mmCIF file of C-alpha atoms in Angstrom:
data_model
loop_
_atom_site.group_PDB
_atom_site.id
_atom_site.type_symbol
_atom_site.label_atom_id
_atom_site.label_comp_id
_atom_site.label_asym_id
_atom_site.label_seq_id
_atom_site.Cartn_x
_atom_site.Cartn_y
_atom_site.Cartn_z
ATOM 1 C CA MET A 72 108.786 -120.155 -18.211
ATOM 2 C CA THR A 73 105.218 -120.980 -17.519
ATOM 3 C CA LEU A 74 105.051 -118.112 -14.971
ATOM 4 C CA GLU A 75 105.703 -114.321 -15.803
ATOM 5 C CA LEU A 76 106.836 -113.659 -12.244
ATOM 6 C CA ASP A 77 110.583 -113.945 -12.021
ATOM 7 C CA THR A 78 111.962 -116.597 -10.013
ATOM 8 C CA VAL A 79 113.687 -114.259 -7.611
ATOM 9 C CA ALA A 80 110.303 -112.855 -6.764
ATOM 10 C CA GLN A 81 108.692 -116.354 -6.688
ATOM 11 C CA ASP A 82 111.197 -117.407 -4.252
ATOM 12 C CA LEU A 83 110.959 -114.080 -2.044
ATOM 13 C CA LEU A 84 107.293 -114.468 -1.714
ATOM 14 C CA PHE A 85 106.364 -118.304 -1.729
ATOM 15 C CA ARG A 86 109.123 -120.765 -2.159
ATOM 16 C CA GLU A 87 111.869 -119.638 0.169
ATOM 17 C CA ALA A 88 109.645 -117.521 2.546
ATOM 18 C CA ARG A 89 108.831 -119.417 5.737
ATOM 19 C CA THR A 90 106.612 -118.717 8.731
ATOM 20 C CA ALA A 91 109.377 -117.470 11.344
ATOM 21 C CA ASN A 92 109.258 -118.101 15.116
ATOM 22 C CA THR A 93 112.413 -116.245 15.978
ATOM 23 C CA PHE A 94 113.632 -112.725 14.748
ATOM 24 C CA THR A 95 116.796 -110.478 14.940
ATOM 25 C CA ASP A 96 116.726 -107.151 16.726
ATOM 26 C CA GLU A 97 116.482 -105.165 13.640
ATOM 27 C CA PRO A 98 113.440 -102.835 13.915
ATOM 28 C CA VAL A 99 110.535 -102.940 11.714
ATOM 29 C CA THR A 100 109.748 -99.201 10.909
ATOM 30 C CA ASP A 101 106.401 -97.503 10.161
ATOM 31 C CA GLU A 102 107.771 -96.784 6.726
ATOM 32 C CA GLN A 103 108.164 -100.294 5.971
ATOM 33 C CA VAL A 104 104.424 -101.065 7.190
ATOM 34 C CA GLN A 105 103.242 -98.288 5.190
ATOM 35 C CA ALA A 106 105.048 -99.357 2.178
ATOM 36 C CA ILE A 107 103.460 -102.859 2.438
ATOM 37 C CA TYR A 108 100.054 -101.398 3.004
ATOM 38 C CA ASP A 109 100.415 -99.129 0.050
ATOM 39 C CA LEU A 110 101.008 -102.097 -2.029
ATOM 40 C CA VAL A 111 98.680 -104.722 -0.854
ATOM 41 C CA LYS A 112 95.766 -102.398 -0.315
ATOM 42 C CA PHE A 113 95.200 -103.017 -4.168
ATOM 43 C CA GLY A 114 94.377 -106.836 -3.694
ATOM 44 C CA PRO A 115 90.785 -107.576 -4.884
ATOM 45 C CA THR A 116 87.903 -108.121 -2.584
ATOM 46 C CA ALA A 117 84.241 -108.539 -3.048
ATOM 47 C CA MET A 118 82.474 -105.106 -3.706
ATOM 48 C CA ASN A 119 85.701 -103.471 -2.675
ATOM 49 C CA ALA A 120 85.056 -104.157 0.938
ATOM 50 C CA GLN A 121 88.076 -103.561 3.176
ATOM 51 C CA PRO A 122 87.196 -104.725 6.525
ATOM 52 C CA LEU A 123 90.810 -105.426 7.444
ATOM 53 C CA ARG A 124 92.211 -103.412 10.603
ATOM 54 C CA ILE A 125 95.767 -103.521 11.742
ATOM 55 C CA VAL A 126 97.005 -102.850 15.127
ATOM 56 C CA LEU A 127 100.623 -102.486 15.363
ATOM 57 C CA VAL A 128 101.931 -103.218 18.867
ATOM 58 C CA ARG A 129 104.814 -101.153 19.861
ATOM 59 C CA THR A 130 104.663 -99.926 23.223
ATOM 60 C CA PRO A 131 105.922 -102.334 26.263
ATOM 61 C CA GLU A 132 102.476 -101.885 27.749
ATOM 62 C CA GLY A 133 100.616 -103.025 24.445
ATOM 63 C CA ARG A 134 103.182 -105.892 24.263
ATOM 64 C CA ARG A 135 102.329 -106.920 27.502
ATOM 65 C CA ARG A 136 98.518 -106.899 27.091
ATOM 66 C CA LEU A 137 98.905 -108.878 24.075
ATOM 67 C CA VAL A 138 101.128 -111.483 25.362
ATOM 68 C CA ASP A 139 98.567 -112.046 28.113
ATOM 69 C CA GLN A 140 96.123 -113.218 25.581
ATOM 70 C CA MET A 141 98.479 -115.330 23.522
ATOM 71 C CA SER A 142 98.339 -119.241 24.145
ATOM 72 C CA GLU A 143 101.450 -120.536 25.747
ATOM 73 C CA GLY A 144 103.565 -121.661 23.066
ATOM 74 C CA ASN A 145 103.065 -118.237 21.322
ATOM 75 C CA LYS A 146 103.857 -115.964 24.203
ATOM 76 C CA ALA A 147 107.851 -115.946 24.003
ATOM 77 C CA LYS A 148 107.963 -115.084 20.395
ATOM 78 C CA THR A 149 105.239 -112.574 20.527
ATOM 79 C CA ALA A 150 107.117 -110.971 23.468
ATOM 80 C CA SER A 151 110.447 -110.655 21.378
ATOM 81 C CA ALA A 152 109.403 -110.160 17.748
ATOM 82 C CA PRO A 153 110.578 -106.480 16.389
ATOM 83 C CA LEU A 154 106.870 -105.822 15.621
ATOM 84 C CA THR A 155 103.677 -107.607 16.304
ATOM 85 C CA ALA A 156 100.614 -106.747 14.280
ATOM 86 C CA ILE A 157 97.006 -107.566 15.233
ATOM 87 C CA LEU A 158 94.779 -108.477 12.104
ATOM 88 C CA ALA A 159 91.225 -108.008 12.831
ATOM 89 C CA VAL A 160 88.077 -107.106 10.883
ATOM 90 C CA ASP A 161 85.497 -104.323 11.428
ATOM 91 C CA ASN A 162 82.142 -105.955 11.215
ATOM 92 C CA GLU A 163 80.628 -102.472 10.464
ATOM 93 C CA PHE A 164 82.620 -102.289 7.079
ATOM 94 C CA HIS A 165 79.533 -101.903 5.233
ATOM 95 C CA GLU A 166 79.397 -98.098 6.515
ATOM 96 C CA GLU A 167 82.199 -97.549 4.142
ATOM 97 C CA LEU A 168 80.709 -99.028 0.938
ATOM 98 C CA PRO A 169 79.126 -95.549 -0.133
ATOM 99 C CA THR A 170 82.461 -94.051 -0.453
ATOM 100 C CA GLN A 171 84.372 -97.212 -1.317
ATOM 101 C CA PHE A 172 81.962 -98.736 -3.987
ATOM 102 C CA PRO A 173 80.024 -95.687 -5.080
ATOM 103 C CA HIS A 174 78.512 -97.050 -8.576
ATOM 104 C CA PHE A 175 76.084 -99.414 -6.451
ATOM 105 C CA PRO A 176 74.286 -97.104 -3.825
ATOM 106 C CA GLY A 177 72.576 -100.183 -2.560
ATOM 107 C CA ALA A 178 75.724 -101.783 -1.479
ATOM 108 C CA LYS A 179 75.496 -101.016 2.173
ATOM 109 C CA ASP A 180 71.896 -102.370 2.611
ATOM 110 C CA VAL A 181 73.018 -105.752 1.310
ATOM 111 C CA PHE A 182 74.855 -106.218 4.535
ATOM 112 C CA SER A 183 72.036 -105.034 6.943
ATOM 113 C CA GLU A 184 72.038 -108.215 8.878
ATOM 114 C CA ARG A 185 74.940 -108.676 11.305
ATOM 115 C CA PRO A 186 75.491 -112.313 10.809
ATOM 116 C CA VAL A 187 75.811 -111.627 6.922
ATOM 117 C CA ARG A 188 78.073 -108.970 7.574
ATOM 118 C CA GLU A 189 80.280 -111.278 9.894
ATOM 119 C CA ALA A 190 80.703 -113.858 7.361
ATOM 120 C CA VAL A 191 81.589 -111.478 4.773
ATOM 121 C CA ALA A 192 83.990 -109.480 6.770
ATOM 122 C CA SER A 193 85.955 -112.714 7.877
ATOM 123 C CA MET A 194 86.058 -113.810 3.953
ATOM 124 C CA ASN A 195 87.237 -110.420 2.669
ATOM 125 C CA GLY A 196 89.415 -109.745 5.729
ATOM 126 C CA SER A 197 91.191 -113.151 5.277
ATOM 127 C CA LEU A 198 91.879 -112.160 1.593
ATOM 128 C CA GLN A 199 93.226 -108.964 2.992
ATOM 129 C CA ALA A 200 95.278 -110.881 5.558
ATOM 130 C CA ALA A 201 96.847 -113.035 2.962
ATOM 131 C CA TYR A 202 97.642 -109.882 0.691
ATOM 132 C CA PHE A 203 99.332 -108.384 3.749
ATOM 133 C CA ILE A 204 101.503 -111.503 4.572
ATOM 134 C CA ILE A 205 102.614 -111.578 1.072
ATOM 135 C CA GLY A 206 103.407 -107.841 1.446
ATOM 136 C CA ILE A 207 105.694 -108.532 4.449
ATOM 137 C CA ARG A 208 107.640 -111.055 2.403
ATOM 138 C CA ALA A 209 107.756 -108.387 -0.547
ATOM 139 C CA ALA A 210 109.382 -106.187 2.181
ATOM 140 C CA GLY A 211 112.125 -108.694 2.514
ATOM 141 C CA LEU A 212 110.682 -109.506 5.968
ATOM 142 C CA ALA A 213 109.373 -112.852 7.417
ATOM 143 C CA ALA A 214 106.040 -113.151 8.846
ATOM 144 C CA GLY A 215 105.166 -115.390 11.773
ATOM 145 C CA PRO A 216 101.242 -115.560 11.690
ATOM 146 C CA MET A 217 99.577 -117.161 14.629
ATOM 147 C CA ALA A 218 96.234 -118.554 15.542
ATOM 148 C CA GLY A 219 96.746 -119.570 19.166
ATOM 149 C CA TYR A 220 95.359 -116.930 21.353
ATOM 150 C CA ASP A 221 92.171 -115.747 23.212
ATOM 151 C CA ALA A 222 90.046 -114.206 20.544
ATOM 152 C CA GLU A 223 87.374 -112.827 22.777
ATOM 153 C CA GLY A 224 90.097 -111.467 25.075
ATOM 154 C CA ILE A 225 91.909 -109.771 22.248
ATOM 155 C CA ASN A 226 88.625 -108.113 20.716
ATOM 156 C CA LYS A 227 87.858 -106.957 24.284
ATOM 157 C CA GLU A 228 91.396 -105.681 25.165
ATOM 158 C CA PHE A 229 92.276 -104.002 21.789
ATOM 159 C CA PHE A 230 88.814 -103.031 20.378
ATOM 160 C CA GLY A 231 86.174 -103.210 23.166
ATOM 161 C CA ASP A 232 83.356 -101.873 20.940
ATOM 162 C CA GLY A 233 81.917 -105.153 19.996
ATOM 163 C CA GLU A 234 82.404 -104.623 16.322
ATOM 164 C CA HIS A 235 85.912 -105.962 15.774
ATOM 165 C CA SER A 236 86.946 -109.643 15.499
ATOM 166 C CA VAL A 237 90.625 -110.589 15.351
ATOM 167 C CA LEU A 238 91.684 -112.901 12.388
ATOM 168 C CA ALA A 239 95.327 -113.310 13.212
ATOM 169 C CA VAL A 240 98.293 -112.089 15.139
ATOM 170 C CA VAL A 241 101.567 -111.742 13.032
ATOM 171 C CA ASN A 242 105.025 -111.377 14.342
ATOM 172 C CA ILE A 243 107.185 -109.507 11.630
ATOM 173 C CA GLY A 244 111.101 -109.095 11.395
ATOM 174 C CA LYS A 245 114.082 -110.392 10.034
ATOM 175 C CA PRO A 246 114.398 -114.199 10.628
ATOM 176 C CA GLY A 247 116.732 -115.166 13.746
ATOM 177 C CA GLU A 248 118.412 -118.092 14.566
ATOM 178 C CA ASP A 249 116.633 -121.469 13.983
ATOM 179 C CA ALA A 250 113.770 -119.384 12.673
ATOM 180 C CA TRP A 251 111.479 -122.235 11.182
ATOM 181 C CA TYR A 252 110.693 -125.914 11.541
ATOM 182 C CA PRO A 253 111.160 -128.016 8.468
ATOM 183 C CA ARG A 254 108.624 -127.091 5.907
ATOM 184 C CA GLY A 255 105.351 -129.238 6.150
ATOM 185 C CA PRO A 256 103.817 -131.227 3.335
ATOM 186 C CA ARG A 257 101.447 -129.940 0.896
ATOM 187 C CA LEU A 258 98.619 -131.656 -1.034
ATOM 188 C CA ALA A 259 99.487 -132.614 -4.482
ATOM 189 C CA TYR A 260 97.867 -130.790 -7.485
ATOM 190 C CA ASP A 261 95.342 -133.891 -8.288
ATOM 191 C CA GLU A 262 94.343 -133.847 -4.704
ATOM 192 C CA VAL A 263 93.075 -130.287 -4.923
ATOM 193 C CA VAL A 264 92.185 -129.594 -8.667
ATOM 194 C CA THR A 265 89.582 -131.358 -10.652
ATOM 195 C CA THR A 266 88.181 -130.551 -13.986
ATOM 196 C CA VAL A 267 84.500 -130.731 -15.206
ATOM 197 C CA MET B 107 113.543 -98.751 -1.851
ATOM 198 C CA THR B 108 111.599 -99.808 1.167
ATOM 199 C CA LEU B 109 110.307 -102.988 -0.459
ATOM 200 C CA GLU B 110 112.656 -105.771 -1.399
ATOM 201 C CA LEU B 111 110.311 -106.957 -4.251
ATOM 202 C CA ASP B 112 111.140 -105.342 -7.489
ATOM 203 C CA THR B 113 108.897 -102.726 -9.132
ATOM 204 C CA VAL B 114 107.934 -104.923 -12.041
ATOM 205 C CA ALA B 115 106.576 -107.616 -9.754
ATOM 206 C CA GLN B 116 104.939 -105.277 -7.606
ATOM 207 C CA ASP B 117 103.127 -103.865 -10.787
ATOM 208 C CA LEU B 118 102.315 -107.320 -11.910
ATOM 209 C CA LEU B 119 100.808 -108.540 -8.876
ATOM 210 C CA PHE B 120 99.290 -105.587 -7.140
ATOM 211 C CA ARG B 121 99.550 -101.876 -8.810
ATOM 212 C CA GLU B 122 98.750 -102.624 -12.462
ATOM 213 C CA ALA B 123 96.689 -106.146 -12.080
ATOM 214 C CA ARG B 124 93.227 -105.443 -12.152
ATOM 215 C CA THR B 125 89.920 -107.553 -11.871
ATOM 216 C CA ALA B 126 88.907 -108.309 -15.548
ATOM 217 C CA ASN B 127 85.674 -108.513 -16.862
ATOM 218 C CA THR B 128 86.516 -109.394 -20.481
ATOM 219 C CA PHE B 129 89.051 -111.832 -21.865
ATOM 220 C CA THR B 130 90.875 -112.560 -25.123
ATOM 221 C CA ASP B 131 90.262 -116.200 -26.768
ATOM 222 C CA GLU B 132 93.950 -117.046 -25.727
ATOM 223 C CA PRO B 133 93.327 -120.435 -23.864
ATOM 224 C CA VAL B 134 94.508 -121.028 -20.352
ATOM 225 C CA THR B 135 96.319 -124.389 -19.959
ATOM 226 C CA ASP B 136 96.477 -126.994 -17.394
ATOM 227 C CA GLU B 137 100.215 -126.434 -17.298
ATOM 228 C CA GLN B 138 99.632 -122.868 -16.309
ATOM 229 C CA VAL B 139 97.268 -123.803 -13.524
ATOM 230 C CA GLN B 140 99.565 -126.615 -12.363
ATOM 231 C CA ALA B 141 102.539 -124.057 -12.305
ATOM 232 C CA ILE B 142 100.219 -121.548 -10.388
ATOM 233 C CA TYR B 143 99.449 -124.018 -7.669
ATOM 234 C CA ASP B 144 102.869 -125.308 -7.286
ATOM 235 C CA LEU B 145 103.769 -121.824 -6.421
ATOM 236 C CA VAL B 146 100.972 -120.633 -4.167
ATOM 237 C CA LYS B 147 100.823 -123.927 -2.487
ATOM 238 C CA PHE B 148 103.474 -122.631 -0.230
ATOM 239 C CA GLY B 149 101.623 -119.858 1.326
ATOM 240 C CA PRO B 150 101.003 -120.182 5.097
ATOM 241 C CA THR B 151 97.757 -121.320 6.881
ATOM 242 C CA ALA B 152 96.870 -122.168 10.311
ATOM 243 C CA MET B 153 98.298 -125.558 11.324
ATOM 244 C CA ASN B 154 99.183 -126.194 7.456
ATOM 245 C CA ALA B 155 95.331 -126.615 6.906
ATOM 246 C CA GLN B 156 94.695 -126.855 3.251
ATOM 247 C CA PRO B 157 90.938 -126.724 2.589
ATOM 248 C CA LEU B 158 91.045 -125.074 -0.970
ATOM 249 C CA ARG B 159 89.667 -127.240 -3.624
ATOM 250 C CA ILE B 160 89.823 -125.835 -7.208
ATOM 251 C CA VAL B 161 87.369 -127.011 -9.930
ATOM 252 C CA LEU B 162 88.368 -126.126 -13.557
ATOM 253 C CA VAL B 163 85.286 -125.560 -15.612
ATOM 254 C CA ARG B 164 86.258 -126.681 -19.186
ATOM 255 C CA THR B 165 83.551 -128.774 -20.770
ATOM 256 C CA PRO B 166 80.602 -126.677 -22.493
ATOM 257 C CA GLU B 167 78.339 -128.900 -20.176
ATOM 258 C CA GLY B 168 80.074 -127.967 -17.124
ATOM 259 C CA ARG B 169 80.253 -124.273 -18.179
ATOM 260 C CA ARG B 170 76.395 -124.353 -18.722
ATOM 261 C CA ARG B 171 75.936 -125.849 -15.126
ATOM 262 C CA LEU B 172 77.871 -123.102 -13.901
ATOM 263 C CA VAL B 173 76.429 -120.377 -15.747
ATOM 264 C CA ASP B 174 73.028 -121.395 -14.566
ATOM 265 C CA GLN B 175 73.947 -120.696 -10.945
ATOM 266 C CA MET B 176 75.651 -117.374 -11.642
ATOM 267 C CA SER B 177 73.739 -113.971 -10.962
ATOM 268 C CA GLU B 178 72.586 -112.266 -13.974
ATOM 269 C CA GLY B 179 75.364 -109.882 -14.044
ATOM 270 C CA ASN B 180 78.042 -112.569 -14.055
ATOM 271 C CA LYS B 181 76.488 -114.783 -16.665
ATOM 272 C CA ALA B 182 77.936 -113.553 -19.834
ATOM 273 C CA LYS B 183 81.527 -113.133 -18.560
ATOM 274 C CA THR B 184 81.471 -116.699 -16.905
ATOM 275 C CA ALA B 185 80.178 -118.072 -20.430
ATOM 276 C CA SER B 186 82.993 -116.357 -22.246
ATOM 277 C CA ALA B 187 86.114 -116.591 -20.189
ATOM 278 C CA PRO B 188 88.890 -118.876 -21.341
ATOM 279 C CA LEU B 189 88.696 -120.771 -18.027
ATOM 280 C CA THR B 190 86.475 -120.414 -14.971
ATOM 281 C CA ALA B 191 87.515 -121.873 -11.634
ATOM 282 C CA ILE B 192 85.379 -122.776 -8.822
ATOM 283 C CA LEU B 193 87.053 -122.158 -5.516
ATOM 284 C CA ALA B 194 85.600 -124.081 -2.562
ATOM 285 C CA VAL B 195 86.732 -125.575 0.596
ATOM 286 C CA ASP B 196 86.422 -129.020 1.745
ATOM 287 C CA ASN B 197 84.830 -128.824 5.388
ATOM 288 C CA GLU B 198 86.464 -132.264 6.047
ATOM 289 C CA PHE B 199 89.865 -130.885 5.887
ATOM 290 C CA HIS B 200 90.876 -131.862 9.395
ATOM 291 C CA GLU B 201 90.993 -135.645 8.154
ATOM 292 C CA GLU B 202 94.155 -134.515 6.317
ATOM 293 C CA LEU B 203 95.974 -132.998 9.360
ATOM 294 C CA PRO B 204 97.731 -136.515 10.520
ATOM 295 C CA THR B 205 99.692 -136.465 7.205
ATOM 296 C CA GLN B 206 99.795 -132.501 6.636
ATOM 297 C CA PHE B 207 100.504 -131.411 10.246
ATOM 298 C CA PRO B 208 102.251 -134.668 11.736
ATOM 299 C CA HIS B 209 104.057 -133.377 14.495
ATOM 300 C CA PHE B 210 100.759 -132.532 16.343
ATOM 301 C CA PRO B 211 99.033 -135.727 16.383
ATOM 302 C CA GLY B 212 95.959 -134.284 18.210
ATOM 303 C CA ALA B 213 95.508 -131.664 15.365
ATOM 304 C CA LYS B 214 92.331 -133.474 13.856
ATOM 305 C CA ASP B 215 90.478 -133.658 17.111
ATOM 306 C CA VAL B 216 90.677 -130.048 17.493
ATOM 307 C CA PHE B 217 88.220 -129.749 14.896
ATOM 308 C CA SER B 218 85.882 -132.530 15.730
ATOM 309 C CA GLU B 219 82.722 -129.793 15.851
ATOM 310 C CA ARG B 220 81.457 -129.255 12.381
ATOM 311 C CA PRO B 221 80.956 -125.647 12.958
ATOM 312 C CA VAL B 222 84.477 -124.984 14.195
ATOM 313 C CA ARG B 223 85.494 -126.700 11.201
ATOM 314 C CA GLU B 224 83.375 -124.548 8.924
ATOM 315 C CA ALA B 225 84.959 -121.381 10.373
ATOM 316 C CA VAL B 226 88.401 -122.495 10.144
ATOM 317 C CA ALA B 227 87.915 -123.906 6.638
ATOM 318 C CA SER B 228 86.434 -120.682 5.345
ATOM 319 C CA MET B 229 89.394 -118.631 6.956
ATOM 320 C CA ASN B 230 92.113 -120.704 5.796
ATOM 321 C CA GLY B 231 90.440 -121.526 2.268
ATOM 322 C CA SER B 232 90.153 -117.510 1.845
ATOM 323 C CA LEU B 233 93.805 -117.088 2.564
ATOM 324 C CA GLN B 234 94.562 -119.884 0.011
ATOM 325 C CA ALA B 235 92.084 -118.091 -2.471
ATOM 326 C CA ALA B 236 94.186 -114.986 -1.954
ATOM 327 C CA TYR B 237 97.369 -116.692 -2.707
ATOM 328 C CA PHE B 238 95.652 -118.346 -5.934
ATOM 329 C CA ILE B 239 94.640 -114.974 -7.193
ATOM 330 C CA ILE B 240 98.184 -113.701 -6.642
ATOM 331 C CA GLY B 241 99.472 -116.711 -8.539
ATOM 332 C CA ILE B 242 97.113 -116.078 -11.634
ATOM 333 C CA ARG B 243 98.573 -112.582 -11.698
ATOM 334 C CA ALA B 244 102.193 -114.138 -11.262
ATOM 335 C CA ALA B 245 101.288 -116.274 -14.621
ATOM 336 C CA GLY B 246 100.554 -113.026 -16.376
ATOM 337 C CA LEU B 247 96.907 -113.583 -16.543
ATOM 338 C CA ALA B 248 93.973 -111.519 -15.228
ATOM 339 C CA ALA B 249 91.797 -113.043 -12.527
ATOM 340 C CA GLY B 250 88.091 -111.988 -12.308
ATOM 341 C CA PRO B 251 86.821 -113.168 -8.938
ATOM 342 C CA MET B 252 82.988 -113.059 -8.582
ATOM 343 C CA ALA B 253 80.623 -113.435 -5.526
ATOM 344 C CA GLY B 254 77.436 -113.301 -7.293
ATOM 345 C CA TYR B 255 76.044 -116.653 -7.464
ATOM 346 C CA ASP B 256 73.800 -119.335 -5.925
ATOM 347 C CA ALA B 257 76.062 -120.668 -3.414
ATOM 348 C CA GLU B 258 73.922 -123.695 -2.205
ATOM 349 C CA GLY B 259 73.138 -124.343 -5.968
ATOM 350 C CA ILE B 260 76.887 -124.480 -6.754
ATOM 351 C CA ASN B 261 77.665 -126.614 -3.669
ATOM 352 C CA LYS B 262 74.758 -129.048 -4.645
ATOM 353 C CA GLU B 263 75.522 -128.989 -8.593
ATOM 354 C CA PHE B 264 79.418 -129.305 -8.289
ATOM 355 C CA PHE B 265 80.079 -131.348 -5.171
ATOM 356 C CA GLY B 266 76.780 -132.722 -3.953
ATOM 357 C CA ASP B 267 78.277 -134.495 -0.648
ATOM 358 C CA GLY B 268 77.257 -131.770 1.899
ATOM 359 C CA GLU B 269 81.032 -131.310 2.709
ATOM 360 C CA HIS B 270 82.116 -128.549 0.299
ATOM 361 C CA SER B 271 81.266 -124.853 0.380
ATOM 362 C CA VAL B 272 82.058 -122.479 -2.548
ATOM 363 C CA LEU B 273 84.157 -119.449 -1.727
ATOM 364 C CA ALA B 274 84.400 -117.632 -5.119
ATOM 365 C CA VAL B 275 84.060 -118.266 -8.754
ATOM 366 C CA VAL B 276 87.213 -116.917 -10.735
ATOM 367 C CA ASN B 277 87.422 -116.210 -14.566
ATOM 368 C CA ILE B 278 90.989 -116.530 -15.718
ATOM 369 C CA GLY B 279 92.496 -115.424 -18.961
ATOM 370 C CA LYS B 280 94.288 -112.512 -21.005
ATOM 371 C CA PRO B 281 92.339 -109.246 -20.362
ATOM 372 C CA GLY B 282 90.149 -108.312 -23.478
ATOM 373 C CA GLU B 283 88.499 -105.158 -24.640
ATOM 374 C CA ASP B 284 87.521 -102.646 -22.094
ATOM 375 C CA ALA B 285 88.291 -105.315 -19.507
ATOM 376 C CA TRP B 286 87.919 -103.054 -16.284
ATOM 377 C CA TYR B 287 86.152 -100.279 -14.656
ATOM 378 C CA PRO B 288 87.961 -97.464 -13.271
ATOM 379 C CA ARG B 289 89.740 -98.709 -9.967
ATOM 380 C CA GLY B 290 87.925 -98.150 -6.848
ATOM 381 C CA PRO B 291 89.051 -95.983 -4.054
ATOM 382 C CA ARG B 292 91.372 -97.553 -1.053
ATOM 383 C CA LEU B 293 90.913 -96.741 2.744
ATOM 384 C CA ALA B 294 93.998 -94.511 3.646
ATOM 385 C CA TYR B 295 96.767 -96.172 5.992
ATOM 386 C CA ASP B 296 95.484 -93.948 8.889
ATOM 387 C CA GLU B 297 92.098 -95.645 8.609
ATOM 388 C CA VAL B 298 93.331 -98.903 8.689
ATOM 389 C CA VAL B 299 96.500 -98.985 10.810
ATOM 390 C CA THR B 300 96.635 -98.027 14.483
ATOM 391 C CA THR B 301 99.530 -98.197 17.056
ATOM 392 C CA VAL B 302 99.312 -99.151 20.606
#
């Protein structure tokens, strides 16, 4: 065995896990989301920045407001998933660095310029989004991350403070009938990895 | 148990895994890196985009060139880690979409503008970087991701084609003496997750 992680866990998180497009009616509870967060919050980021924010869309009104912003092909599954989470970044994350990265008192000032903050928030928020997707799978659930939506519309409708940028919208639940398409190809090792 | 992933795997990937700053001399083999890639390549991205590129720095000359680009506090550990990987994105990733996302023939054209491509490459490459870090831990190794370096310098020195952007540099190996600092705090669930 080259990997230390057992093959059951490998399959659960990567090999057999798939992006789901349909779900059963089984609810996803707040306890499950909390367990996911309490695991994946430990994933590493640069300077312990934690820009990720998660909006759980549970009410019919919230669902309607979100579906309105989704692109046509994503509306039906977003309307019917047991739970949908909006993953966004708080571009003012640097305000938390004095408490989250206390041994470097100047950390906050590194990000005094908004364009720098936005790039760093997007990068670290994307790392955190990936950990969260892995966490959904760790809970025995399927994730259906989507990028097709009106980003400005979601930012305005769900945050409205000009400080948050949506990263992805993720349906969450147990996979339903015909939940996924055939798996797409992947680049070969030699196409991705080189040695110097 | 709220999570399906067993607690040994939870600890290996998240709870006990830490960002390492020192390493033992034990080598990290190409077989290990290949096993990591062959697991984490299945992590989901938008439109199956796979911008991540990995440069394994193995030769003394490659190591010297990389250490030259690292910020002062990262030089010593980058010089002594068993293996260091440069994680970058290929901003021309859209050229691969006809083979990697064949059921949407127009996919490549969505990314005809370079600024759009760069943002999408950074976002999906960061997702893939997070999967790769999880994969390093799945191999029973410690990852030491670093953001302190001259990014333009690395882009020029290791790619030089104007098409690649470094995302992170990651030391890889078995943790050595005093490998990590005390774990930093994390935001509480209620600071990150809201419900609508």
